PDB file of C-alpha atoms in Angstrom:
ATOM      1  CA  MET A1065      -4.224 -27.146 -27.678  1.00  0.00           C
ATOM      2  CA  VAL A1066      -6.251 -27.198 -24.429  1.00  0.00           C
ATOM      3  CA  TRP A1067      -3.775 -29.669 -22.926  1.00  0.00           C
ATOM      4  CA  ASN A1068      -0.872 -27.346 -23.786  1.00  0.00           C
ATOM      5  CA  LEU A1069      -2.653 -24.404 -22.132  1.00  0.00           C
ATOM      6  CA  CYS A1070      -3.252 -26.486 -19.011  1.00  0.00           C
ATOM      7  CA  LYS A1071       0.419 -27.459 -18.889  1.00  0.00           C
ATOM      8  CA  SER A1072       1.394 -23.805 -19.272  1.00  0.00           C
ATOM      9  CA  LEU A1073      -0.909 -22.807 -16.413  1.00  0.00           C
ATOM     10  CA  VAL A1074       0.458 -25.527 -14.126  1.00  0.00           C
ATOM     11  CA  THR A1075       4.026 -24.503 -14.993  1.00  0.00           C
ATOM     12  CA  PHE A1076       3.198 -20.861 -14.235  1.00  0.00           C
ATOM     13  CA  ILE A1077       1.730 -21.781 -10.837  1.00  0.00           C
ATOM     14  CA  LEU A1078       4.769 -23.918  -9.953  1.00  0.00           C
ATOM     15  CA  ILE A1079       7.175 -21.123 -10.931  1.00  0.00           C
ATOM     16  CA  LEU A1080       5.112 -18.626  -8.927  1.00  0.00           C
ATOM     17  CA  LEU A1081       5.196 -20.876  -5.864  1.00  0.00           C
ATOM     18  CA  GLY A1082       8.920 -21.465  -6.360  1.00  0.00           C
ATOM     19  CA  PHE A1083       9.564 -17.721  -6.406  1.00  0.00           C
ATOM     20  CA  ILE A1084       7.537 -17.269  -3.206  1.00  0.00           C
ATOM     21  CA  PHE A1085       9.440 -20.073  -1.452  1.00  0.00           C
ATOM     22  CA  VAL A1086      12.782 -18.534  -2.431  1.00  0.00           C
ATOM     23  CA  LEU A1087      11.614 -15.017  -1.539  1.00  0.00           C
ATOM     24  CA  LEU A1088      10.590 -16.092   1.963  1.00  0.00           C
ATOM     25  CA  LEU A1089      13.933 -17.686   2.817  1.00  0.00           C
ATOM     26  CA  PRO A1090      15.253 -16.038   6.021  1.00  0.00           C
ATOM     27  CA  ARG A1091      17.651 -13.273   4.971  1.00  0.00           C
ATOM     28  CA  GLU A1092      17.862 -11.132   8.092  1.00  0.00           C
ATOM     29  CA  MET A1093      21.412 -10.618   9.318  1.00  0.00           C
ATOM     30  CA  GLU A1094      22.194 -11.161  12.989  1.00  0.00           C
ATOM     31  CA  VAL A1095      25.175  -9.370  14.526  1.00  0.00           C
ATOM     32  CA  GLU A1096      26.715 -10.791  17.698  1.00  0.00           C
ATOM     33  CA  ALA A1097      29.408  -9.214  19.873  1.00  0.00           C
ATOM     34  CA  ILE A1098      32.212 -11.732  20.480  1.00  0.00           C
ATOM     35  CA  GLY A1099      34.719  -9.455  22.175  1.00  0.00           C
ATOM     36  CA  PHE A1100      35.891  -5.906  22.573  1.00  0.00           C
ATOM     37  CA  SER A1101      35.160  -4.117  19.279  1.00  0.00           C
ATOM     38  CA  GLN A1102      34.672  -7.504  17.640  1.00  0.00           C
ATOM     39  CA  TYR A1103      31.431  -8.558  16.040  1.00  0.00           C
ATOM     40  CA  GLU A1104      30.280 -11.558  14.072  1.00  0.00           C
ATOM     41  CA  ALA A1105      27.579 -11.317  11.420  1.00  0.00           C
ATOM     42  CA  ALA A1106      25.583 -14.309  10.238  1.00  0.00           C
ATOM     43  CA  HIS A1107      22.471 -15.154   8.260  1.00  0.00           C
ATOM     44  CA  PRO A1108      20.925 -17.955  10.326  1.00  0.00           C
ATOM     45  CA  PHE A1109      18.522 -20.380   8.696  1.00  0.00           C
ATOM     46  CA  THR A1110      16.142 -22.620  10.586  1.00  0.00           C
ATOM     47  CA  MET A1111      12.878 -24.214   9.546  1.00  0.00           C
ATOM     48  CA  ASP A1112      11.155 -22.340  12.366  1.00  0.00           C
ATOM     49  CA  LEU A1113      12.241 -18.993  10.887  1.00  0.00           C
ATOM     50  CA  TYR A1114      11.199 -20.171   7.425  1.00  0.00           C
ATOM     51  CA  MET A1115       7.759 -21.265   8.633  1.00  0.00           C
ATOM     52  CA  ASP A1116       7.324 -17.984  10.513  1.00  0.00           C
ATOM     53  CA  ASN A1117       8.003 -16.072   7.285  1.00  0.00           C
ATOM     54  CA  MET A1118       5.439 -18.167   5.412  1.00  0.00           C
ATOM     55  CA  LYS A1119       2.805 -17.681   8.110  1.00  0.00           C
ATOM     56  CA  ALA A1120       3.465 -13.927   8.191  1.00  0.00           C
ATOM     57  CA  PHE A1121       3.163 -13.806   4.386  1.00  0.00           C
ATOM     58  CA  VAL A1122      -0.225 -15.549   4.368  1.00  0.00           C
ATOM     59  CA  THR A1123      -1.482 -13.594   7.386  1.00  0.00           C
ATOM     60  CA  TYR A1124      -0.578 -10.301   5.716  1.00  0.00           C
ATOM     61  CA  PHE A1125      -2.777 -11.026   2.691  1.00  0.00           C
ATOM     62  CA  GLN A1126      -5.614 -12.230   4.907  1.00  0.00           C
ATOM     63  CA  THR A1127      -5.423  -9.053   6.990  1.00  0.00           C
ATOM     64  CA  GLU A1128      -4.883  -6.522   4.194  1.00  0.00           C
ATOM     65  CA  LYS A1129      -7.228  -8.242   1.720  1.00  0.00           C
ATOM     66  CA  GLY A1130      -4.604  -7.601  -0.954  1.00  0.00           C
ATOM     67  CA  PHE A1131      -1.138  -6.132  -1.283  1.00  0.00           C
ATOM     68  CA  GLY A1132      -1.804  -3.275   1.114  1.00  0.00           C
ATOM     69  CA  THR A1133       0.303  -0.125   1.286  1.00  0.00           C
ATOM     70  CA  THR A1134       3.948   0.842   1.652  1.00  0.00           C
ATOM     71  CA  LEU A1135       5.373   2.350   4.842  1.00  0.00           C
ATOM     72  CA  ALA A1136       4.716   5.763   3.277  1.00  0.00           C
ATOM     73  CA  GLY A1137       1.029   4.916   2.867  1.00  0.00           C
ATOM     74  CA  THR A1138       1.061   4.537  -0.929  1.00  0.00           C
ATOM     75  CA  PRO A1139      -0.918   1.530  -2.250  1.00  0.00           C
ATOM     76  CA  ILE A1140       1.600  -1.048  -3.452  1.00  0.00           C
ATOM     77  CA  LEU A1141      -0.377  -1.751  -6.626  1.00  0.00           C
ATOM     78  CA  GLU A1142      -0.226   1.942  -7.561  1.00  0.00           C
ATOM     79  CA  GLU A1143       3.552   1.832  -7.207  1.00  0.00           C
ATOM     80  CA  VAL A1144       3.739  -1.325  -9.300  1.00  0.00           C
ATOM     81  CA  GLN A1145       1.630   0.263 -12.029  1.00  0.00           C
ATOM     82  CA  ARG A1146       3.867   3.343 -12.152  1.00  0.00           C
ATOM     83  CA  TYR A1147       7.172   1.463 -12.184  1.00  0.00           C
ATOM     84  CA  LEU A1148       5.941  -1.242 -14.562  1.00  0.00           C
ATOM     85  CA  GLY A1149       4.833   1.427 -17.043  1.00  0.00           C
ATOM     86  CA  ARG A1150       8.413   2.671 -17.200  1.00  0.00           C
ATOM     87  CA  SER A1151       9.826  -0.825 -17.641  1.00  0.00           C
ATOM     88  CA  LEU A1152       7.356  -1.677 -20.406  1.00  0.00           C
ATOM     89  CA  LYS A1153       8.816   1.213 -22.418  1.00  0.00           C
ATOM     90  CA  ILE A1154      11.969  -0.917 -22.552  1.00  0.00           C
ATOM     91  CA  ILE A1155      10.517  -4.439 -22.638  1.00  0.00           C
ATOM     92  CA  ILE A1156       7.973  -4.123 -25.465  1.00  0.00           C
ATOM     93  CA  PRO A1157      10.136  -2.241 -28.041  1.00  0.00           C
ATOM     94  CA  THR A1158      13.125  -4.475 -27.265  1.00  0.00           C
ATOM     95  CA  PHE A1159      11.074  -7.633 -27.792  1.00  0.00           C
ATOM     96  CA  ILE A1160       9.554  -6.435 -31.073  1.00  0.00           C
ATOM     97  CA  LEU A1161      12.832  -5.077 -32.478  1.00  0.00           C
ATOM     98  CA  VAL A1162      14.748  -8.244 -31.587  1.00  0.00           C
ATOM     99  CA  LEU A1163      12.233 -10.494 -33.345  1.00  0.00           C
ATOM    100  CA  LEU A1164      11.964  -8.288 -36.442  1.00  0.00           C
ATOM    101  CA  PHE A1165      15.592  -7.302 -36.954  1.00  0.00           C
ATOM    102  CA  GLY A1166      16.970 -10.595 -35.633  1.00  0.00           C
ATOM    103  CA  THR A1167      15.000 -12.520 -38.235  1.00  0.00           C
ATOM    104  CA  LEU A1168      15.770 -10.015 -41.010  1.00  0.00           C
ATOM    105  CA  VAL A1169      19.516  -9.920 -40.334  1.00  0.00           C
ATOM    106  CA  GLY A1170      19.512 -13.706 -39.993  1.00  0.00           C
ATOM    107  CA  VAL A1171      17.980 -14.034 -43.469  1.00  0.00           C
ATOM    108  CA  LEU A1172      20.559 -11.607 -44.897  1.00  0.00           C
ATOM    109  CA  GLN A1173      23.423 -13.439 -43.208  1.00  0.00           C
ATOM    110  CA  PHE A1174      22.114 -16.742 -44.537  1.00  0.00           C
ATOM    111  CA  ASN A1175      21.777 -15.325 -48.050  1.00  0.00           C
ATOM    112  CA  TYR A1176      25.337 -13.937 -48.042  1.00  0.00           C
ATOM    113  CA  ARG A1177      26.911 -16.655 -45.881  1.00  0.00           C
ATOM    114  CA  SER A1178      29.345 -17.748 -48.598  1.00  0.00           C
ATOM    115  CA  LYS A1179      30.319 -14.181 -49.529  1.00  0.00           C
ATOM    116  CA  LYS A1180      32.691 -11.748 -47.857  1.00  0.00           C
ATOM    117  CA  ARG A1181      29.974  -9.530 -46.361  1.00  0.00           C
ATOM    118  CA  GLY A1182      28.273 -12.559 -44.835  1.00  0.00           C
ATOM    119  CA  LYS A1183      31.511 -13.754 -43.239  1.00  0.00           C
ATOM    120  CA  ILE A1184      32.207 -10.262 -41.848  1.00  0.00           C
ATOM    121  CA  LEU A1185      28.699 -10.092 -40.400  1.00  0.00           C
ATOM    122  CA  SER A1186      29.127 -13.537 -38.852  1.00  0.00           C
ATOM    123  CA  PHE A1187      32.498 -12.528 -37.347  1.00  0.00           C
ATOM    124  CA  PHE A1188      31.154  -9.397 -35.655  1.00  0.00           C
ATOM    125  CA  SER A1189      28.096 -11.298 -34.441  1.00  0.00           C
ATOM    126  CA  SER A1190      30.338 -13.867 -32.756  1.00  0.00           C
ATOM    127  CA  ILE A1191      32.468 -11.160 -31.119  1.00  0.00           C
ATOM    128  CA  LEU A1192      29.533  -9.131 -29.792  1.00  0.00           C
ATOM    129  CA  SER A1193      27.632 -12.181 -28.534  1.00  0.00           C
ATOM    130  CA  SER A1194      30.550 -13.064 -26.230  1.00  0.00           C
ATOM    131  CA  ILE A1195      30.430  -9.680 -24.436  1.00  0.00           C
ATOM    132  CA  PRO A1196      28.186  -9.380 -21.327  1.00  0.00           C
ATOM    133  CA  ASP A1197      25.293  -6.954 -21.696  1.00  0.00           C
ATOM    134  CA  PHE A1198      26.297  -4.900 -18.652  1.00  0.00           C
ATOM    135  CA  PHE A1199      29.743  -4.348 -20.213  1.00  0.00           C
ATOM    136  CA  LEU A1200      28.097  -3.253 -23.455  1.00  0.00           C
ATOM    137  CA  PHE A1201      25.971  -0.831 -21.453  1.00  0.00           C
ATOM    138  CA  ILE A1202      29.053   0.683 -19.801  1.00  0.00           C
ATOM    139  CA  ALA A1203      30.842   0.839 -23.167  1.00  0.00           C
ATOM    140  CA  ILE A1204      27.885   2.637 -24.783  1.00  0.00           C
ATOM    141  CA  GLN A1205      27.772   5.148 -21.932  1.00  0.00           C
ATOM    142  CA  TYR A1206      31.519   5.773 -22.176  1.00  0.00           C
ATOM    143  CA  LEU A1207      31.271   6.292 -25.945  1.00  0.00           C
ATOM    144  CA  LEU A1208      28.395   8.753 -25.517  1.00  0.00           C
ATOM    145  CA  ILE A1209      30.319  10.688 -22.850  1.00  0.00           C
ATOM    146  CA  LYS A1210      33.254  11.043 -25.241  1.00  0.00           C
ATOM    147  CA  LEU A1211      30.929  12.128 -28.061  1.00  0.00           C
ATOM    148  CA  ILE A1212      29.311  14.735 -25.813  1.00  0.00           C
ATOM    149  CA  GLN A1213      32.767  16.043 -24.921  1.00  0.00           C
ATOM    150  CA  ALA A1214      33.533  16.204 -28.649  1.00  0.00           C
ATOM    151  CA  GLY A1215      30.477  18.348 -29.370  1.00  0.00           C
ATOM    152  CA  LEU A1216      27.427  16.069 -29.413  1.00  0.00           C
ATOM    153  CA  PRO A1217      24.381  17.890 -27.931  1.00  0.00           C
ATOM    154  CA  ARG A1218      24.171  17.222 -24.205  1.00  0.00           C
ATOM    155  CA  PHE A1219      21.532  14.904 -22.795  1.00  0.00           C
ATOM    156  CA  HIS A1220      21.079  12.936 -19.579  1.00  0.00           C
ATOM    157  CA  LEU A1221      22.595   9.447 -19.614  1.00  0.00           C
ATOM    158  CA  PHE A1222      21.089   8.365 -16.299  1.00  0.00           C
ATOM    159  CA  GLY A1223      17.663   8.437 -14.704  1.00  0.00           C
ATOM    160  CA  SER A1224      14.106   7.981 -15.949  1.00  0.00           C
ATOM    161  CA  ASP A1225      12.777  11.545 -15.916  1.00  0.00           C
ATOM    162  CA  TYR A1226      13.118  12.312 -19.618  1.00  0.00           C
ATOM    163  CA  TRP A1227      11.237  10.931 -22.615  1.00  0.00           C
ATOM    164  CA  TYR A1228      14.443   9.474 -24.093  1.00  0.00           C
ATOM    165  CA  SER A1229      15.691   7.874 -20.844  1.00  0.00           C
ATOM    166  CA  PHE A1230      14.644   4.374 -21.961  1.00  0.00           C
ATOM    167  CA  ILE A1231      16.662   4.403 -25.206  1.00  0.00           C
ATOM    168  CA  ILE A1232      20.150   3.569 -23.868  1.00  0.00           C
ATOM    169  CA  PRO A1233      18.884   0.715 -21.620  1.00  0.00           C
ATOM    170  CA  LEU A1234      16.845  -0.549 -24.591  1.00  0.00           C
ATOM    171  CA  ILE A1235      19.872  -0.650 -26.905  1.00  0.00           C
ATOM    172  CA  SER A1236      22.046  -2.317 -24.262  1.00  0.00           C
ATOM    173  CA  LEU A1237      19.381  -4.916 -23.521  1.00  0.00           C
ATOM    174  CA  MET A1238      18.672  -5.591 -27.182  1.00  0.00           C
ATOM    175  CA  ILE A1239      22.132  -6.487 -28.511  1.00  0.00           C
ATOM    176  CA  PHE A1240      22.647  -9.996 -27.107  1.00  0.00           C
ATOM    177  CA  PRO A1241      19.136 -11.413 -27.832  1.00  0.00           C
ATOM    178  CA  LEU A1242      19.305  -9.798 -31.286  1.00  0.00           C
ATOM    179  CA  LEU A1243      22.531 -11.662 -32.067  1.00  0.00           C
ATOM    180  CA  HIS A1244      21.048 -14.861 -30.649  1.00  0.00           C
ATOM    181  CA  MET A1245      17.989 -14.437 -32.873  1.00  0.00           C
ATOM    182  CA  VAL A1246      20.238 -13.888 -35.904  1.00  0.00           C
ATOM    183  CA  ARG A1247      22.210 -17.023 -35.119  1.00  0.00           C
ATOM    184  CA  MET A1248      19.123 -19.184 -34.559  1.00  0.00           C
ATOM    185  CA  THR A1249      17.525 -17.943 -37.793  1.00  0.00           C
ATOM    186  CA  VAL A1250      20.668 -18.825 -39.750  1.00  0.00           C
ATOM    187  CA  VAL A1251      20.919 -22.264 -38.113  1.00  0.00           C
ATOM    188  CA  ALA A1252      17.243 -23.005 -38.800  1.00  0.00           C
ATOM    189  CA  MET A1253      17.518 -21.935 -42.445  1.00  0.00           C
ATOM    190  CA  GLU A1254      20.727 -23.916 -42.979  1.00  0.00           C
ATOM    191  CA  SER A1255      19.042 -26.977 -41.507  1.00  0.00           C
ATOM    192  CA  GLU A1256      16.072 -26.485 -43.823  1.00  0.00           C
ATOM    193  CA  MET A1257      18.409 -25.896 -46.770  1.00  0.00           C
ATOM    194  CA  SER A1258      19.861 -29.373 -46.339  1.00  0.00           C
ATOM    195  CA  GLN A1259      16.453 -30.973 -46.889  1.00  0.00           C
ATOM    196  CA  GLU A1260      16.002 -32.950 -50.093  1.00  0.00           C
ATOM    197  CA  TYR A1261      12.936 -31.003 -51.265  1.00  0.00           C
ATOM    198  CA  VAL A1262      14.919 -27.720 -51.308  1.00  0.00           C
ATOM    199  CA  ARG A1263      17.586 -29.163 -53.565  1.00  0.00           C
ATOM    200  CA  THR A1264      14.835 -30.562 -55.773  1.00  0.00           C
ATOM    201  CA  VAL A1265      12.986 -27.244 -56.230  1.00  0.00           C
ATOM    202  CA  LEU A1266      16.269 -25.415 -56.849  1.00  0.00           C
ATOM    203  CA  ALA A1267      17.169 -27.971 -59.499  1.00  0.00           C
ATOM    204  CA  LYS A1268      13.799 -27.344 -61.159  1.00  0.00           C
ATOM    205  CA  GLY A1269      14.620 -23.666 -61.628  1.00  0.00           C
ATOM    206  CA  LEU A1270      13.099 -21.975 -58.573  1.00  0.00           C
ATOM    207  CA  SER A1271      14.839 -18.632 -58.009  1.00  0.00           C
ATOM    208  CA  ARG A1272      17.024 -18.153 -54.938  1.00  0.00           C
ATOM    209  CA  ILE A1273      14.734 -15.452 -53.498  1.00  0.00           C
ATOM    210  CA  GLN A1274      11.691 -17.703 -53.850  1.00  0.00           C
ATOM    211  CA  ALA A1275      13.612 -20.571 -52.260  1.00  0.00           C
ATOM    212  CA  ILE A1276      14.612 -18.375 -49.293  1.00  0.00           C
ATOM    213  CA  LYS A1277      10.985 -17.297 -48.816  1.00  0.00           C
ATOM    214  CA  HIS A1278       9.921 -20.931 -48.820  1.00  0.00           C
ATOM    215  CA  ILE A1279      12.690 -21.925 -46.397  1.00  0.00           C
ATOM    216  CA  LEU A1280      11.842 -19.039 -44.060  1.00  0.00           C
ATOM    217  CA  ARG A1281       8.193 -20.078 -44.060  1.00  0.00           C
ATOM    218  CA  ASN A1282       9.243 -23.500 -42.814  1.00  0.00           C
ATOM    219  CA  CYS A1283      11.395 -21.926 -40.076  1.00  0.00           C
ATOM    220  CA  TRP A1284       8.516 -20.172 -38.321  1.00  0.00           C
ATOM    221  CA  SER A1285       8.415 -22.866 -35.655  1.00  0.00           C
ATOM    222  CA  THR A1286      11.980 -22.063 -34.559  1.00  0.00           C
ATOM    223  CA  ILE A1287      11.371 -18.309 -34.651  1.00  0.00           C
ATOM    224  CA  ILE A1288       8.197 -18.608 -32.574  1.00  0.00           C
ATOM    225  CA  ASN A1289       9.928 -20.844 -30.032  1.00  0.00           C
ATOM    226  CA  GLN A1290      12.822 -18.395 -29.709  1.00  0.00           C
ATOM    227  CA  SER A1291      10.408 -15.581 -28.826  1.00  0.00           C
ATOM    228  CA  GLN A1292      10.033 -17.162 -25.386  1.00  0.00           C
ATOM    229  CA  TRP A1293      13.798 -17.222 -24.844  1.00  0.00           C
ATOM    230  CA  VAL A1294      14.081 -13.599 -26.008  1.00  0.00           C
ATOM    231  CA  MET A1295      11.490 -12.400 -23.484  1.00  0.00           C
ATOM    232  CA  LEU A1296      13.059 -14.474 -20.711  1.00  0.00           C
ATOM    233  CA  TYR A1297      16.444 -12.899 -21.406  1.00  0.00           C
ATOM    234  CA  ILE A1298      14.978  -9.383 -21.501  1.00  0.00           C
ATOM    235  CA  ILE A1299      13.169  -9.792 -18.185  1.00  0.00           C
ATOM    236  CA  SER A1300      16.076 -11.505 -16.412  1.00  0.00           C
ATOM    237  CA  SER A1301      18.580  -8.843 -17.511  1.00  0.00           C
ATOM    238  CA  LEU A1302      16.274  -5.860 -16.997  1.00  0.00           C
ATOM    239  CA  PRO A1303      16.897  -5.327 -13.236  1.00  0.00           C
ATOM    240  CA  ILE A1304      20.689  -5.076 -13.685  1.00  0.00           C
ATOM    241  CA  ILE A1305      20.430  -2.731 -16.673  1.00  0.00           C
ATOM    242  CA  GLU A1306      17.923  -0.522 -14.855  1.00  0.00           C
ATOM    243  CA  ARG A1307      20.158  -0.408 -11.785  1.00  0.00           C
ATOM    244  CA  LEU A1308      23.250   0.505 -13.841  1.00  0.00           C
ATOM    245  CA  SER A1309      21.380   3.266 -15.666  1.00  0.00           C
ATOM    246  CA  ASN A1310      19.587   4.512 -12.536  1.00  0.00           C
ATOM    247  CA  TYR A1311      16.359   3.926 -14.464  1.00  0.00           C
ATOM    248  CA  ASN A1312      13.646   3.838 -11.812  1.00  0.00           C
ATOM    249  CA  GLY A1313      11.561   1.014 -13.240  1.00  0.00           C
ATOM    250  CA  ALA A1314      10.009  -2.189 -11.931  1.00  0.00           C
ATOM    251  CA  GLY A1315      13.233  -4.176 -12.354  1.00  0.00           C
ATOM    252  CA  ASP A1316      15.274  -1.722 -10.301  1.00  0.00           C
ATOM    253  CA  GLN A1317      12.586  -1.552  -7.612  1.00  0.00           C
ATOM    254  CA  LEU A1318      12.388  -5.359  -7.534  1.00  0.00           C
ATOM    255  CA  LEU A1319      16.090  -5.547  -6.705  1.00  0.00           C
ATOM    256  CA  TYR A1320      15.678  -2.836  -4.079  1.00  0.00           C
ATOM    257  CA  SER A1321      12.748  -4.654  -2.441  1.00  0.00           C
ATOM    258  CA  ILE A1322      14.558  -8.002  -2.311  1.00  0.00           C
ATOM    259  CA  LEU A1323      17.729  -6.470  -0.861  1.00  0.00           C
ATOM    260  CA  ASN A1324      15.687  -4.628   1.781  1.00  0.00           C
ATOM    261  CA  ASN A1325      13.571  -7.655   2.749  1.00  0.00           C
ATOM    262  CA  GLU A1326      10.317  -6.086   1.513  1.00  0.00           C
ATOM    263  CA  ASP A1327       8.776  -9.422   0.586  1.00  0.00           C
ATOM    264  CA  ILE A1328       5.226  -8.264  -0.232  1.00  0.00           C
ATOM    265  CA  ARG A1329       6.448  -5.428  -2.430  1.00  0.00           C
ATOM    266  CA  ALA A1330       8.959  -7.724  -4.169  1.00  0.00           C
ATOM    267  CA  PHE A1331       6.206 -10.251  -4.868  1.00  0.00           C
ATOM    268  CA  ALA A1332       3.938  -7.537  -6.278  1.00  0.00           C
ATOM    269  CA  LEU A1333       6.735  -6.322  -8.575  1.00  0.00           C
ATOM    270  CA  MET A1334       7.731  -9.813  -9.713  1.00  0.00           C
ATOM    271  CA  LEU A1335       4.196 -10.980 -10.491  1.00  0.00           C
ATOM    272  CA  PRO A1336       3.767  -8.856 -13.680  1.00  0.00           C
ATOM    273  CA  PHE A1337       7.041 -10.211 -15.092  1.00  0.00           C
ATOM    274  CA  LEU A1338       5.888 -13.782 -14.492  1.00  0.00           C
ATOM    275  CA  LEU A1339       2.546 -12.983 -16.127  1.00  0.00           C
ATOM    276  CA  ILE A1340       4.329 -11.511 -19.157  1.00  0.00           C
ATOM    277  CA  MET A1341       6.331 -14.727 -19.560  1.00  0.00           C
ATOM    278  CA  PHE A1342       3.157 -16.788 -19.153  1.00  0.00           C
ATOM    279  CA  PHE A1343       1.291 -14.851 -21.852  1.00  0.00           C
ATOM    280  CA  ILE A1344       4.287 -14.999 -24.220  1.00  0.00           C
ATOM    281  CA  HIS A1345       4.436 -18.771 -23.741  1.00  0.00           C
ATOM    282  CA  VAL A1346       0.697 -19.150 -24.323  1.00  0.00           C
ATOM    283  CA  GLY A1347       0.825 -16.775 -27.294  1.00  0.00           C
ATOM    284  CA  ALA A1348       3.659 -18.787 -28.864  1.00  0.00           C
ATOM    285  CA  ASN A1349       1.655 -21.997 -28.513  1.00  0.00           C
ATOM    286  CA  VAL A1350      -1.442 -20.366 -30.006  1.00  0.00           C
ATOM    287  CA  LEU A1351       0.578 -19.040 -32.967  1.00  0.00           C
ATOM    288  CA  LYS A1352       2.098 -22.462 -33.555  1.00  0.00           C
ATOM    289  CA  PHE A1353      -1.375 -23.978 -33.459  1.00  0.00           C
ATOM    290  CA  ILE A1354      -2.686 -21.444 -35.999  1.00  0.00           C
ATOM    291  CA  ILE A1355       0.320 -21.250 -38.344  1.00  0.00           C
ATOM    292  CA  LEU A1356       1.617 -24.786 -37.866  1.00  0.00           C
ATOM    293  CA  PRO A1357      -1.381 -26.903 -36.805  1.00  0.00           C
ATOM    294  CA  LYS A1358       0.489 -30.213 -36.632  1.00  0.00           C
ATOM    295  CA  GLU A1359       3.316 -28.843 -34.478  1.00  0.00           C
ATOM    296  CA  GLY A1360       0.864 -26.903 -32.319  1.00  0.00           C
ATOM    297  CA  LYS A1361      -0.988 -30.118 -31.495  1.00  0.00           C
ATOM    298  CA  GLN A1362       2.234 -31.991 -30.782  1.00  0.00           C
ATOM    299  CA  GLY A1363       3.992 -29.180 -28.806  1.00  0.00           C
TER     300      GLY A1363
END
C-alpha cells in the first residue's frame, strides 16, 4: 500500500514537471516584413529561448513568494478559487452520476442482454458513444432552442451567471463516460459470468438476482479502476465544453491563459486539476486495498 502511494506521488510529480516543461515552450509569434505589404509570421524555437522561459518562471516564484497577482492586481489564487468553484459544480456531479448510473445501467444491460430491450439499449449505447461530446453539446443546445421556440419557458443557454448554468455542460460532459462505464460494467460481468464457479452456483439453484449481486461484487476492481479514467475524461474535456458554453470556469480560463501566454496563471489553474487526478488515483488504490486486499497489495 505504501509502495503504491509512493509510486502515485512520483507519477504526479513527473506529470507536473512535464506540464511545466510543455507550458514553457516558446510560443511567442515573431512577425517579419519581407517586402512591401508582405509579412512573414513564425514561432521560433531555440534552447536559449526555452532556458530563458524556465529561468523567468523560477525567478518569478522566488520574487513573488508565490503565484503573485494578475495585471489587474487581483491575487491569482483568489481567481483560481473563484473559477475552480464554478468548474467543481460540473466535475463532482458528473463524476458521481457517471459512476452510479453507469454501473446501474450496465447491470440492467447485462441482465437483459439476451432480450429485445437489452439489444436496443446496447444499440443506442454504441451509436451515442461514437459521437464526439462537443457535437452532443451543440445538438443539445439546438434541441433546447427549438423547444424554447415551441413554447418551453425561456432560460439562458450560455454563461455562468445563473444557478442552472452548469446543467447543460454537465449533461454534455456526462454522456460519453457514462456509456463507457456501462460498457465496461457489462464486459466485466460477462467475463465473471464465464467463470466456472458461477455456472456451479447457478446449477445448485441460486437465483439469477443473487447471482448478479455476487458477480457485481467481484467486479468492483474494474469499476474502481474505471473511476480514474472517468475523471481523466471529465477534466480533459472540460475546457472545450466550458468554452463552447461560455461557462466562465477554470477550464475556460486555463485555455485563455495558455493561448495568451500567461504561464503563471495557466500553471495555477492547471494545478488543481492535477491534484484532483492524484487524489482520485490514490483514493482508488485505497478503496482497492480496503475492499479487495489482495488486489490492493498487488496493484
